[in-house]
Amino acid sequence: MAGTDSDSLDPVIEAAYRQVFGNCHVMEQERSSTLEAQLKDGRLCVRDFVRGLAKSEFYRARFYAAVPPTRGVELAFKHVLGRPPLSQSEVSGCIEQQASEGFEAVIDSLVDSPEYTEVFGADTVPYVRAFTSAGGMSMMNFVRIAAMEQSFASSDRSRGSDSILQNNLASGSVLEINVPEAPLYMKTSMSWSGGKPPATYEKLWRGLAIVGGAHLAGMLVNVMAQMFGYNGLDRIPAMFLGL
């Protein structure tokens, strides 16, 4: 990406952090400033910036050292290829490679894969793509990524260290998709018949709206009167003038 305005790369950098670090909050001192500088001056393409983030100490501490191998592999697929593993053999192959060649070799194999090159190329930040009908993917991968995502506001760290897909990939067991709990006000509105509040509530709200409107109108009248030096409103009770 040589010749690209460095400021225009800021959204790209933020998107890469969000994707590769699983939506985790990153403190300023935890950012990879050297990688950012190399991307901005053209020494790195986006693909190698992603590679560097996935090999960083931040990533290693949270998504490799702190989780079992099966969980680490399923997250590596999600963060780098934007999809869950397609089969148990994919997971097993990566675990074997990790045991024999190390964690960084697994990251390199994903970033350098023909799939990554075809889908993202050198200059596109990976993104979760199992929500769309991507070629070569079954509908089950939609279910798997939904189970891994939980919500767009949560981070991959918040899901804990246990593998989410292990039993499903190994035996086809049913996956549980945890839908975020609805806010209290939504629960209340859903409990009303037809989703509408009782008539007494509507009357109360309308009454409050009328009183509030009259109060604001009184304040406006009082301000206008004072602007024009008219003191005839002094005899009117203050409550009617919004005072």
mmCIF file of C-alpha atoms in Angstrom:
data_model
loop_
_atom_site.group_PDB
_atom_site.id
_atom_site.type_symbol
_atom_site.label_atom_id
_atom_site.label_comp_id
_atom_site.label_asym_id
_atom_site.label_seq_id
_atom_site.Cartn_x
_atom_site.Cartn_y
_atom_site.Cartn_z
ATOM 1 C CA MET A 1 0.000 0.000 0.000
ATOM 2 C CA ALA A 2 2.894 2.329 -0.775
ATOM 3 C CA GLY A 3 1.916 5.902 -1.499
ATOM 4 C CA THR A 4 -1.280 5.735 0.552
ATOM 5 C CA ASP A 5 -2.011 8.721 2.788
ATOM 6 C CA SER A 6 -1.139 7.521 6.299
ATOM 7 C CA ASP A 7 -4.208 9.176 7.854
ATOM 8 C CA SER A 8 -6.482 7.235 5.509
ATOM 9 C CA LEU A 9 -5.086 4.022 6.991
ATOM 10 C CA ASP A 10 -6.360 4.804 10.505
ATOM 11 C CA PRO A 11 -9.781 3.150 9.898
ATOM 12 C CA VAL A 12 -7.984 0.140 8.395
ATOM 13 C CA ILE A 13 -5.769 -0.151 11.458
ATOM 14 C CA GLU A 14 -8.714 0.084 13.850
ATOM 15 C CA ALA A 15 -10.658 -2.523 11.861
ATOM 16 C CA ALA A 16 -7.661 -4.867 11.989
ATOM 17 C CA TYR A 17 -7.329 -4.518 15.765
ATOM 18 C CA ARG A 18 -11.049 -5.142 16.209
ATOM 19 C CA GLN A 19 -11.052 -8.239 13.989
ATOM 20 C CA VAL A 20 -7.779 -9.878 14.990
ATOM 21 C CA PHE A 21 -8.106 -9.118 18.703
ATOM 22 C CA GLY A 22 -11.697 -10.365 18.811
ATOM 23 C CA ASN A 23 -13.248 -6.995 19.705
ATOM 24 C CA CYS A 24 -11.129 -6.744 22.866
ATOM 25 C CA HIS A 25 -10.383 -3.289 24.224
ATOM 26 C CA VAL A 26 -6.750 -2.376 23.567
ATOM 27 C CA MET A 27 -4.980 0.149 25.783
ATOM 28 C CA GLU A 28 -2.687 2.680 24.116
ATOM 29 C CA GLN A 29 0.422 1.004 25.522
ATOM 30 C CA GLU A 30 -0.770 -2.372 24.206
ATOM 31 C CA ARG A 31 -0.979 -1.242 20.591
ATOM 32 C CA SER A 32 1.645 -2.434 18.107
ATOM 33 C CA SER A 33 3.067 0.989 17.248
ATOM 34 C CA THR A 34 5.949 -0.468 15.229
ATOM 35 C CA LEU A 35 3.587 -2.455 13.006
ATOM 36 C CA GLU A 36 1.356 0.601 12.567
ATOM 37 C CA ALA A 37 4.328 2.720 11.467
ATOM 38 C CA GLN A 38 5.480 0.050 9.013
ATOM 39 C CA LEU A 39 2.008 -0.187 7.505
ATOM 40 C CA LYS A 40 1.731 3.581 7.148
ATOM 41 C CA ASP A 41 5.107 3.997 5.432
ATOM 42 C CA GLY A 42 4.475 1.136 3.025
ATOM 43 C CA ARG A 43 6.849 -1.454 4.452
ATOM 44 C CA LEU A 44 3.906 -3.726 5.297
ATOM 45 C CA CYS A 45 0.719 -4.578 3.440
ATOM 46 C CA VAL A 46 -2.503 -5.160 5.356
ATOM 47 C CA ARG A 47 -2.020 -8.928 5.210
ATOM 48 C CA ASP A 48 1.359 -8.703 6.950
ATOM 49 C CA PHE A 49 -0.046 -6.205 9.455
ATOM 50 C CA VAL A 50 -2.718 -8.784 10.308
ATOM 51 C CA ARG A 51 -0.010 -11.439 10.561
ATOM 52 C CA GLY A 52 1.951 -9.263 12.977
ATOM 53 C CA LEU A 53 -1.068 -8.602 15.195
ATOM 54 C CA ALA A 54 -1.894 -12.314 15.338
ATOM 55 C CA LYS A 55 1.690 -13.047 16.424
ATOM 56 C CA SER A 56 1.835 -10.200 18.950
ATOM 57 C CA GLU A 57 2.279 -10.703 22.678
ATOM 58 C CA PHE A 58 -1.225 -9.288 23.225
ATOM 59 C CA TYR A 59 -2.749 -11.972 21.007
ATOM 60 C CA ARG A 60 -0.515 -14.765 22.277
ATOM 61 C CA ALA A 61 -1.342 -14.041 25.925
ATOM 62 C CA ARG A 62 -5.113 -13.962 25.409
ATOM 63 C CA PHE A 63 -5.877 -16.387 22.609
ATOM 64 C CA TYR A 64 -3.048 -18.931 22.800
ATOM 65 C CA ALA A 65 -1.475 -19.222 26.247
ATOM 66 C CA ALA A 66 -4.710 -18.675 28.185
ATOM 67 C CA VAL A 67 -6.942 -21.142 26.324
ATOM 68 C CA PRO A 68 -6.914 -24.845 25.397
ATOM 69 C CA PRO A 69 -5.596 -25.705 21.906
ATOM 70 C CA THR A 70 -9.069 -26.363 20.477
ATOM 71 C CA ARG A 71 -10.323 -22.948 21.594
ATOM 72 C CA GLY A 72 -7.175 -21.249 20.319
ATOM 73 C CA VAL A 73 -7.525 -22.826 16.882
ATOM 74 C CA GLU A 74 -11.211 -21.972 16.455
ATOM 75 C CA LEU A 75 -10.441 -18.368 17.403
ATOM 76 C CA ALA A 76 -7.477 -18.224 15.013
ATOM 77 C CA PHE A 77 -9.774 -19.277 12.159
ATOM 78 C CA LYS A 78 -12.320 -16.645 13.152
ATOM 79 C CA HIS A 79 -9.777 -13.851 13.571
ATOM 80 C CA VAL A 80 -7.669 -14.565 10.474
ATOM 81 C CA LEU A 81 -10.022 -16.224 7.977
ATOM 82 C CA GLY A 82 -13.288 -14.727 9.234
ATOM 83 C CA ARG A 83 -14.977 -18.101 9.624
ATOM 84 C CA PRO A 84 -15.162 -21.046 12.034
ATOM 85 C CA PRO A 85 -13.320 -24.293 11.283
ATOM 86 C CA LEU A 86 -15.220 -26.354 8.720
ATOM 87 C CA SER A 87 -14.384 -29.736 10.227
ATOM 88 C CA GLN A 88 -12.697 -31.534 13.081
ATOM 89 C CA SER A 89 -9.842 -32.427 10.722
ATOM 90 C CA GLU A 90 -9.038 -28.725 10.239
ATOM 91 C CA VAL A 91 -8.791 -28.282 13.999
ATOM 92 C CA SER A 92 -6.740 -31.455 14.483
ATOM 93 C CA GLY A 93 -4.343 -30.487 11.701
ATOM 94 C CA CYS A 94 -3.683 -27.090 13.256
ATOM 95 C CA ILE A 95 -3.203 -28.575 16.728
ATOM 96 C CA GLU A 96 -0.655 -31.038 15.330
ATOM 97 C CA GLN A 97 1.153 -28.246 13.497
ATOM 98 C CA GLN A 98 1.122 -26.119 16.640
ATOM 99 C CA ALA A 99 2.633 -28.962 18.678
ATOM 100 C CA SER A 100 5.401 -29.657 16.174
ATOM 101 C CA GLU A 101 6.159 -26.219 14.690
ATOM 102 C CA GLY A 102 4.769 -23.722 17.170
ATOM 103 C CA PHE A 103 1.965 -21.193 17.405
ATOM 104 C CA GLU A 104 3.389 -18.785 14.826
ATOM 105 C CA ALA A 105 3.489 -21.523 12.185
ATOM 106 C CA VAL A 106 -0.288 -21.929 12.505
ATOM 107 C CA ILE A 107 -0.798 -18.194 12.003
ATOM 108 C CA ASP A 108 1.478 -18.239 8.946
ATOM 109 C CA SER A 109 -0.381 -21.198 7.448
ATOM 110 C CA LEU A 110 -3.696 -19.329 7.733
ATOM 111 C CA VAL A 111 -2.427 -15.964 6.480
ATOM 112 C CA ASP A 112 -0.503 -17.561 3.598
ATOM 113 C CA SER A 113 -3.330 -19.918 2.620
ATOM 114 C CA PRO A 114 -4.893 -19.772 -0.863
ATOM 115 C CA GLU A 115 -8.227 -19.074 0.845
ATOM 116 C CA TYR A 116 -6.918 -15.923 2.535
ATOM 117 C CA THR A 117 -5.355 -14.725 -0.713
ATOM 118 C CA GLU A 118 -8.535 -15.338 -2.698
ATOM 119 C CA VAL A 119 -10.919 -13.733 -0.206
ATOM 120 C CA PHE A 120 -8.907 -10.875 1.298
ATOM 121 C CA GLY A 121 -5.819 -10.445 -0.854
ATOM 122 C CA ALA A 122 -3.010 -8.203 0.356
ATOM 123 C CA ASP A 123 -4.965 -5.080 1.258
ATOM 124 C CA THR A 124 -8.296 -6.113 2.831
ATOM 125 C CA VAL A 125 -8.795 -6.547 6.566
ATOM 126 C CA PRO A 126 -10.376 -9.935 7.328
ATOM 127 C CA TYR A 127 -14.007 -9.841 8.412
ATOM 128 C CA VAL A 128 -16.544 -12.339 9.703
ATOM 129 C CA ARG A 129 -18.010 -13.780 6.518
ATOM 130 C CA ALA A 130 -19.949 -16.855 7.653
ATOM 131 C CA PHE A 131 -23.003 -14.606 8.083
ATOM 132 C CA THR A 132 -23.152 -14.429 4.277
ATOM 133 C CA SER A 133 -23.461 -17.257 1.766
ATOM 134 C CA ALA A 134 -19.746 -17.591 1.072
ATOM 135 C CA GLY A 135 -18.691 -20.191 -1.461
ATOM 136 C CA GLY A 136 -17.813 -23.610 -0.085
ATOM 137 C CA MET A 137 -19.567 -23.063 3.233
ATOM 138 C CA SER A 138 -22.610 -24.892 4.521
ATOM 139 C CA MET A 139 -25.458 -23.322 6.453
ATOM 140 C CA MET A 140 -24.002 -24.938 9.581
ATOM 141 C CA ASN A 141 -21.187 -22.399 9.498
ATOM 142 C CA PHE A 142 -23.732 -19.628 9.980
ATOM 143 C CA VAL A 143 -24.851 -21.406 13.146
ATOM 144 C CA ARG A 144 -21.258 -21.909 14.280
ATOM 145 C CA ILE A 145 -20.214 -18.301 13.838
ATOM 146 C CA ALA A 146 -23.428 -17.143 15.532
ATOM 147 C CA ALA A 147 -22.572 -19.363 18.501
ATOM 148 C CA MET A 148 -19.054 -17.909 18.603
ATOM 149 C CA GLU A 149 -20.109 -14.283 18.182
ATOM 150 C CA GLN A 150 -22.930 -14.062 20.774
ATOM 151 C CA SER A 151 -23.309 -10.336 20.068
ATOM 152 C CA PHE A 152 -21.524 -7.632 18.124
ATOM 153 C CA ALA A 153 -20.721 -5.761 21.345
ATOM 154 C CA SER A 154 -19.054 -8.637 23.204
ATOM 155 C CA SER A 155 -15.430 -9.706 22.927
ATOM 156 C CA ASP A 156 -14.026 -13.174 22.332
ATOM 157 C CA ARG A 157 -12.428 -12.992 25.774
ATOM 158 C CA SER A 158 -15.860 -12.626 27.386
ATOM 159 C CA ARG A 159 -16.901 -16.068 26.122
ATOM 160 C CA GLY A 160 -14.362 -17.793 28.355
ATOM 161 C CA SER A 161 -11.629 -20.300 27.522
ATOM 162 C CA ASP A 162 -13.697 -23.395 26.702
ATOM 163 C CA SER A 163 -14.072 -24.494 23.094
ATOM 164 C CA ILE A 164 -17.494 -23.647 21.706
ATOM 165 C CA LEU A 165 -17.374 -25.834 18.596
ATOM 166 C CA GLN A 166 -15.518 -28.947 19.781
ATOM 167 C CA ASN A 167 -18.520 -31.201 20.386
ATOM 168 C CA ASN A 168 -20.343 -29.967 17.301
ATOM 169 C CA LEU A 169 -17.362 -30.566 15.025
ATOM 170 C CA ALA A 170 -16.583 -33.959 16.532
ATOM 171 C CA SER A 171 -20.077 -35.433 16.812
ATOM 172 C CA GLY A 172 -22.526 -33.001 15.240
ATOM 173 C CA SER A 173 -24.106 -32.078 18.571
ATOM 174 C CA VAL A 174 -26.505 -29.148 18.664
ATOM 175 C CA LEU A 175 -24.936 -25.743 19.240
ATOM 176 C CA GLU A 176 -26.440 -23.322 21.717
ATOM 177 C CA ILE A 177 -26.750 -19.742 20.512
ATOM 178 C CA ASN A 178 -26.937 -17.406 23.485
ATOM 179 C CA VAL A 179 -29.109 -14.442 22.586
ATOM 180 C CA PRO A 180 -28.304 -11.360 24.720
ATOM 181 C CA GLU A 181 -30.944 -10.679 27.352
ATOM 182 C CA ALA A 182 -33.458 -8.003 26.391
ATOM 183 C CA PRO A 183 -33.343 -4.706 28.321
ATOM 184 C CA LEU A 184 -35.933 -4.253 31.071
ATOM 185 C CA TYR A 185 -37.968 -1.725 29.099
ATOM 186 C CA MET A 186 -38.296 -4.201 26.215
ATOM 187 C CA LYS A 187 -39.459 -6.923 28.597
ATOM 188 C CA THR A 188 -42.089 -4.568 29.991
ATOM 189 C CA SER A 189 -43.401 -3.546 26.580
ATOM 190 C CA MET A 190 -43.524 -7.167 25.417
ATOM 191 C CA SER A 191 -45.624 -8.078 28.460
ATOM 192 C CA TRP A 192 -48.338 -5.587 27.436
ATOM 193 C CA SER A 193 -51.217 -6.889 25.362
ATOM 194 C CA GLY A 194 -50.486 -6.174 21.713
ATOM 195 C CA GLY A 195 -47.309 -4.375 22.749
ATOM 196 C CA LYS A 196 -49.352 -1.320 23.785
ATOM 197 C CA PRO A 197 -49.511 0.191 27.296
ATOM 198 C CA PRO A 198 -52.801 0.143 29.277
ATOM 199 C CA ALA A 199 -55.235 3.010 28.619
ATOM 200 C CA THR A 200 -54.621 4.494 32.085
ATOM 201 C CA TYR A 201 -50.888 4.741 31.320
ATOM 202 C CA GLU A 202 -51.584 6.501 28.044
ATOM 203 C CA LYS A 203 -53.865 9.030 29.796
ATOM 204 C CA LEU A 204 -51.224 9.681 32.443
ATOM 205 C CA TRP A 205 -48.488 10.240 29.845
ATOM 206 C CA ARG A 206 -50.698 12.571 27.831
ATOM 207 C CA GLY A 207 -51.524 14.561 30.963
ATOM 208 C CA LEU A 208 -47.853 14.894 31.832
ATOM 209 C CA ALA A 209 -47.101 15.982 28.273
ATOM 210 C CA ILE A 210 -49.770 18.699 28.443
ATOM 211 C CA VAL A 211 -48.516 19.981 31.801
ATOM 212 C CA GLY A 212 -44.932 19.952 30.568
ATOM 213 C CA GLY A 213 -45.898 21.773 27.384
ATOM 214 C CA ALA A 214 -47.765 24.442 29.349
ATOM 215 C CA HIS A 215 -44.780 24.863 31.647
ATOM 216 C CA LEU A 216 -42.408 25.411 28.715
ATOM 217 C CA ALA A 217 -44.848 27.809 27.075
ATOM 218 C CA GLY A 218 -45.011 29.821 30.297
ATOM 219 C CA MET A 219 -41.240 30.056 30.427
ATOM 220 C CA LEU A 220 -41.139 31.292 26.832
ATOM 221 C CA VAL A 221 -43.823 33.941 27.473
ATOM 222 C CA ASN A 222 -42.010 35.153 30.579
ATOM 223 C CA VAL A 223 -38.668 35.462 28.756
ATOM 224 C CA MET A 224 -40.243 37.343 25.855
ATOM 225 C CA ALA A 225 -42.043 39.718 28.246
ATOM 226 C CA GLN A 226 -38.826 40.534 30.080
ATOM 227 C CA MET A 227 -37.004 41.135 26.810
ATOM 228 C CA PHE A 228 -39.541 43.801 25.881
ATOM 229 C CA GLY A 229 -39.649 45.309 29.378
ATOM 230 C CA TYR A 230 -43.227 44.273 30.086
ATOM 231 C CA ASN A 231 -43.866 43.699 33.793
ATOM 232 C CA GLY A 232 -47.588 43.008 33.646
ATOM 233 C CA LEU A 233 -46.979 39.310 34.143
ATOM 234 C CA ASP A 234 -45.739 39.823 37.697
ATOM 235 C CA ARG A 235 -49.268 39.333 39.040
ATOM 236 C CA ILE A 236 -49.620 35.913 37.402
ATOM 237 C CA PRO A 237 -48.663 33.019 39.683
ATOM 238 C CA ALA A 238 -45.119 31.873 39.017
ATOM 239 C CA MET A 239 -46.170 28.260 38.419
ATOM 240 C CA PHE A 240 -48.006 29.296 35.265
ATOM 241 C CA LEU A 241 -44.920 31.043 33.886
ATOM 242 C CA GLY A 242 -42.539 28.159 34.383
ATOM 243 C CA LEU A 243 -40.749 29.844 37.289
#
